[in-house]
mmCIF file of C-alpha atoms in Angstrom:
data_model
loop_
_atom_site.group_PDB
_atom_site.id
_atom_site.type_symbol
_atom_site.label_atom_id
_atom_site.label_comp_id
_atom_site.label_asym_id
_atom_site.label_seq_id
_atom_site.Cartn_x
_atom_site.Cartn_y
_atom_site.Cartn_z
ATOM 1 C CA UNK G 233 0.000 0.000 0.000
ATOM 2 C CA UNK G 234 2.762 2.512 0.744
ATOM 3 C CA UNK G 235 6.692 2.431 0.301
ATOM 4 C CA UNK G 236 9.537 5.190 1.089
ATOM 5 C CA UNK G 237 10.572 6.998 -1.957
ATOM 6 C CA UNK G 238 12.411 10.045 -3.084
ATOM 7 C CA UNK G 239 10.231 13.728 -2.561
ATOM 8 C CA UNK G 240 10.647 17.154 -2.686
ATOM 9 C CA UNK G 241 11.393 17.307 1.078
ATOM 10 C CA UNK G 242 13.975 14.189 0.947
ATOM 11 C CA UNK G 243 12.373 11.089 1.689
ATOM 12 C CA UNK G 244 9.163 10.990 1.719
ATOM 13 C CA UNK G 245 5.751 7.961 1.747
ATOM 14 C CA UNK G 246 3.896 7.544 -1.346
ATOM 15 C CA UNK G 247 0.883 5.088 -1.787
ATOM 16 C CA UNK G 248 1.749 2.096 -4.539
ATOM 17 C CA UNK G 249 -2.163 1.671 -4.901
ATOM 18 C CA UNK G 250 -5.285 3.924 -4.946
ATOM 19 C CA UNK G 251 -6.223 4.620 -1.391
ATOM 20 C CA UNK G 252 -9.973 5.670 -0.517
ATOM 21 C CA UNK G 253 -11.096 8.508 1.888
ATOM 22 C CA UNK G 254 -11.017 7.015 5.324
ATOM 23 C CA UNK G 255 -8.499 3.914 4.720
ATOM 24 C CA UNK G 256 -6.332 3.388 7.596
ATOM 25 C CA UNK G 257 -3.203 3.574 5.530
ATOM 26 C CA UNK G 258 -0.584 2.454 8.758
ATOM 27 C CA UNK G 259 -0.352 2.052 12.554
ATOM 28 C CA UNK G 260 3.311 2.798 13.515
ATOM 29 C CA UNK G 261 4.379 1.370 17.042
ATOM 30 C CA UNK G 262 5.770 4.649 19.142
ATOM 31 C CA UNK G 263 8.374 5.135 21.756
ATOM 32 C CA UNK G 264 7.384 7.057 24.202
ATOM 33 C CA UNK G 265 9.800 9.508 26.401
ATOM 34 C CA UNK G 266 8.866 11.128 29.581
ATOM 35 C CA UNK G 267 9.016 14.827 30.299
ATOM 36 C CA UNK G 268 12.074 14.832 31.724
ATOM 37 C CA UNK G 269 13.857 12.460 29.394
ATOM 38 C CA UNK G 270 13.128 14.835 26.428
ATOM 39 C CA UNK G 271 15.447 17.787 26.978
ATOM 40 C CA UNK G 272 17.965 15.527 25.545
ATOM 41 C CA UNK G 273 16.492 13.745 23.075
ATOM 42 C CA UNK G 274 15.298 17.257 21.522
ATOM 43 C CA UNK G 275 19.691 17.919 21.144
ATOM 44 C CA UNK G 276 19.680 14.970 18.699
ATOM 45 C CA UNK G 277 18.642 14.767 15.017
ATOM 46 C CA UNK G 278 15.365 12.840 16.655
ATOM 47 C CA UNK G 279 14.251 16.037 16.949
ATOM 48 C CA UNK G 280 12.432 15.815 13.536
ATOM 49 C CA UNK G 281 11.139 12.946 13.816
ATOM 50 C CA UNK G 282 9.021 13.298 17.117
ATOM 51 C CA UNK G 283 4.806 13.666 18.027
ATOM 52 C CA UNK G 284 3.908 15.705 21.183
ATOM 53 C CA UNK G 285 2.622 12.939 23.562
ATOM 54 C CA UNK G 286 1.201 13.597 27.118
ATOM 55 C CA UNK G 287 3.532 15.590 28.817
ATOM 56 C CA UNK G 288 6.539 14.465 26.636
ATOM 57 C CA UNK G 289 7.190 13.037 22.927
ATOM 58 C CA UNK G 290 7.049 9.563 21.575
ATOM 59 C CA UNK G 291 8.754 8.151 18.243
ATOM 60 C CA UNK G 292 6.765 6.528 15.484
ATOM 61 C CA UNK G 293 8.361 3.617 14.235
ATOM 62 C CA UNK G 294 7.713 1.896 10.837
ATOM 63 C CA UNK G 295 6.807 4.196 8.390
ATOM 64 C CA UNK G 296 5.123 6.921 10.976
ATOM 65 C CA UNK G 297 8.263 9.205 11.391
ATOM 66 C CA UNK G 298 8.749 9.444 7.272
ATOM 67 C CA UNK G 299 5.434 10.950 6.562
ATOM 68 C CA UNK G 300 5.883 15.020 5.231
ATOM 69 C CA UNK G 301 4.343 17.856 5.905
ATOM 70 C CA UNK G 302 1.476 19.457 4.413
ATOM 71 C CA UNK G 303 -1.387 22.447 4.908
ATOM 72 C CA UNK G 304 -3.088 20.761 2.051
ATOM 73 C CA UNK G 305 -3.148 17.320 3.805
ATOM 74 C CA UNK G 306 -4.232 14.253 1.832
ATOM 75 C CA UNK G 307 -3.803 11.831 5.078
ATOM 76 C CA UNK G 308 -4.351 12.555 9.084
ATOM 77 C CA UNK G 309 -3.340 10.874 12.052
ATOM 78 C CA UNK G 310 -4.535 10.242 15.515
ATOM 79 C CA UNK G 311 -2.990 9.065 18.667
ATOM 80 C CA UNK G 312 -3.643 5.875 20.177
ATOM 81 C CA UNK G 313 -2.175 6.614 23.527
ATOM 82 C CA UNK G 314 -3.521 3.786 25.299
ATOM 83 C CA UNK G 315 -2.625 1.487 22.363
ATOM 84 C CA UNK G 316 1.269 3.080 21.991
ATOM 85 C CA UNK G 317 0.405 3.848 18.400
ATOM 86 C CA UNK G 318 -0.115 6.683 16.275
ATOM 87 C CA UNK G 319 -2.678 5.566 13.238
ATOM 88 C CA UNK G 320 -2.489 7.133 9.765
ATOM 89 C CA UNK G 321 -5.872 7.659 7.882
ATOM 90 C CA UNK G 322 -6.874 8.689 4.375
ATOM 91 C CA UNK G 323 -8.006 12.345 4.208
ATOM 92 C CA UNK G 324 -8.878 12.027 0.783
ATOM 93 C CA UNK G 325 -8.600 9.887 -1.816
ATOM 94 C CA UNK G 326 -4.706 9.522 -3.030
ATOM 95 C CA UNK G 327 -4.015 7.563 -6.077
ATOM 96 C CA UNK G 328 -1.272 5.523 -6.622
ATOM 97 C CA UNK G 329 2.219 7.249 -6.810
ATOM 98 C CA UNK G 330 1.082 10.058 -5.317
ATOM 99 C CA UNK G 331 3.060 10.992 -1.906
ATOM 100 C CA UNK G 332 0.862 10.804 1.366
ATOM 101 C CA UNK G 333 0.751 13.926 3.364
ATOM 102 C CA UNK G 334 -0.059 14.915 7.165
ATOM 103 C CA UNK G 335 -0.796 18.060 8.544
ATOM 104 C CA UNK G 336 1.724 18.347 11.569
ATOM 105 C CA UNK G 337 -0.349 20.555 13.589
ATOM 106 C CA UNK G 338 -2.902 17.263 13.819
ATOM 107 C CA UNK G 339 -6.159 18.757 12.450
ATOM 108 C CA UNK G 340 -5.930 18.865 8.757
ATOM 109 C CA UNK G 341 -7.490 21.747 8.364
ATOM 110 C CA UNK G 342 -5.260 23.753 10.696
ATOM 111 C CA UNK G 343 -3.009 26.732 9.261
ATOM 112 C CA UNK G 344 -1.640 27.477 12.547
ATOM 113 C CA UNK G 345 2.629 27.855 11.832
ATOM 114 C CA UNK G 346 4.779 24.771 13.144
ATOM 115 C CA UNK G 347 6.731 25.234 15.923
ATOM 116 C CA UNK G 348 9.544 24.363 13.958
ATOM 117 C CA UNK G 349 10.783 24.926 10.153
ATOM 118 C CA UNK G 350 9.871 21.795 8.288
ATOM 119 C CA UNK G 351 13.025 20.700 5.940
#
């Protein structure tokens, strides 16, 4: 359903089939740190890669840390806390080749600036 391939942002996931509105497209595993473990993860290049969680940050695994940003989402996530994973859904219809999208700020719809500079 989805691979890693080359994107205008570096690497990037792109479906290999057409994926319908509402398809869960993955479930990544996370990592979760505590508050007080973060400080130094956020001094390493995992700094990219993590989701606010609680009162700290996990890591998707899989796939779930290689998904790019996008204000025009075509895919959303939502946190599983209870389950440790973070689920990526179909937004819209994506056809095959094209590269799946999330909106970092969590609601697709939201235009709010990141708190970082996406690369």
């Amino acid at each position: 359903m989805i691979k890693v391939g080359r994107s205008q942002f570096g690497r990037g996931i792109f479906a290999t089939r057409d994926i319908k509105k509402g398809e869960l497209i993955h479930e990544a595993p996370v990592i979760a740190s505590p508050k007080e473990e973060c400080k130094y993860m956020l001094k390493t290049v995992l700094a990219d890669y993590v989701f606010n969680w609680d009162d700290g940050y996990a890591i998707a695994l899989g796939y779930g840390s290689l998904f790019n940003h996008s204000y025009e989402p075509n895919a959303r996530y939502k946190l599983k806390k209870k389950d440790l994973v973070i689920r990526f859904y179909a937004y819209k219809d994506i056809a095959a080749g094209e590269e799946i999208l999330v909106n970092y700020n969590g609601d697709p719809t939201d235009k709010q600036k990141l708190w970082f500079e996406p690369k």
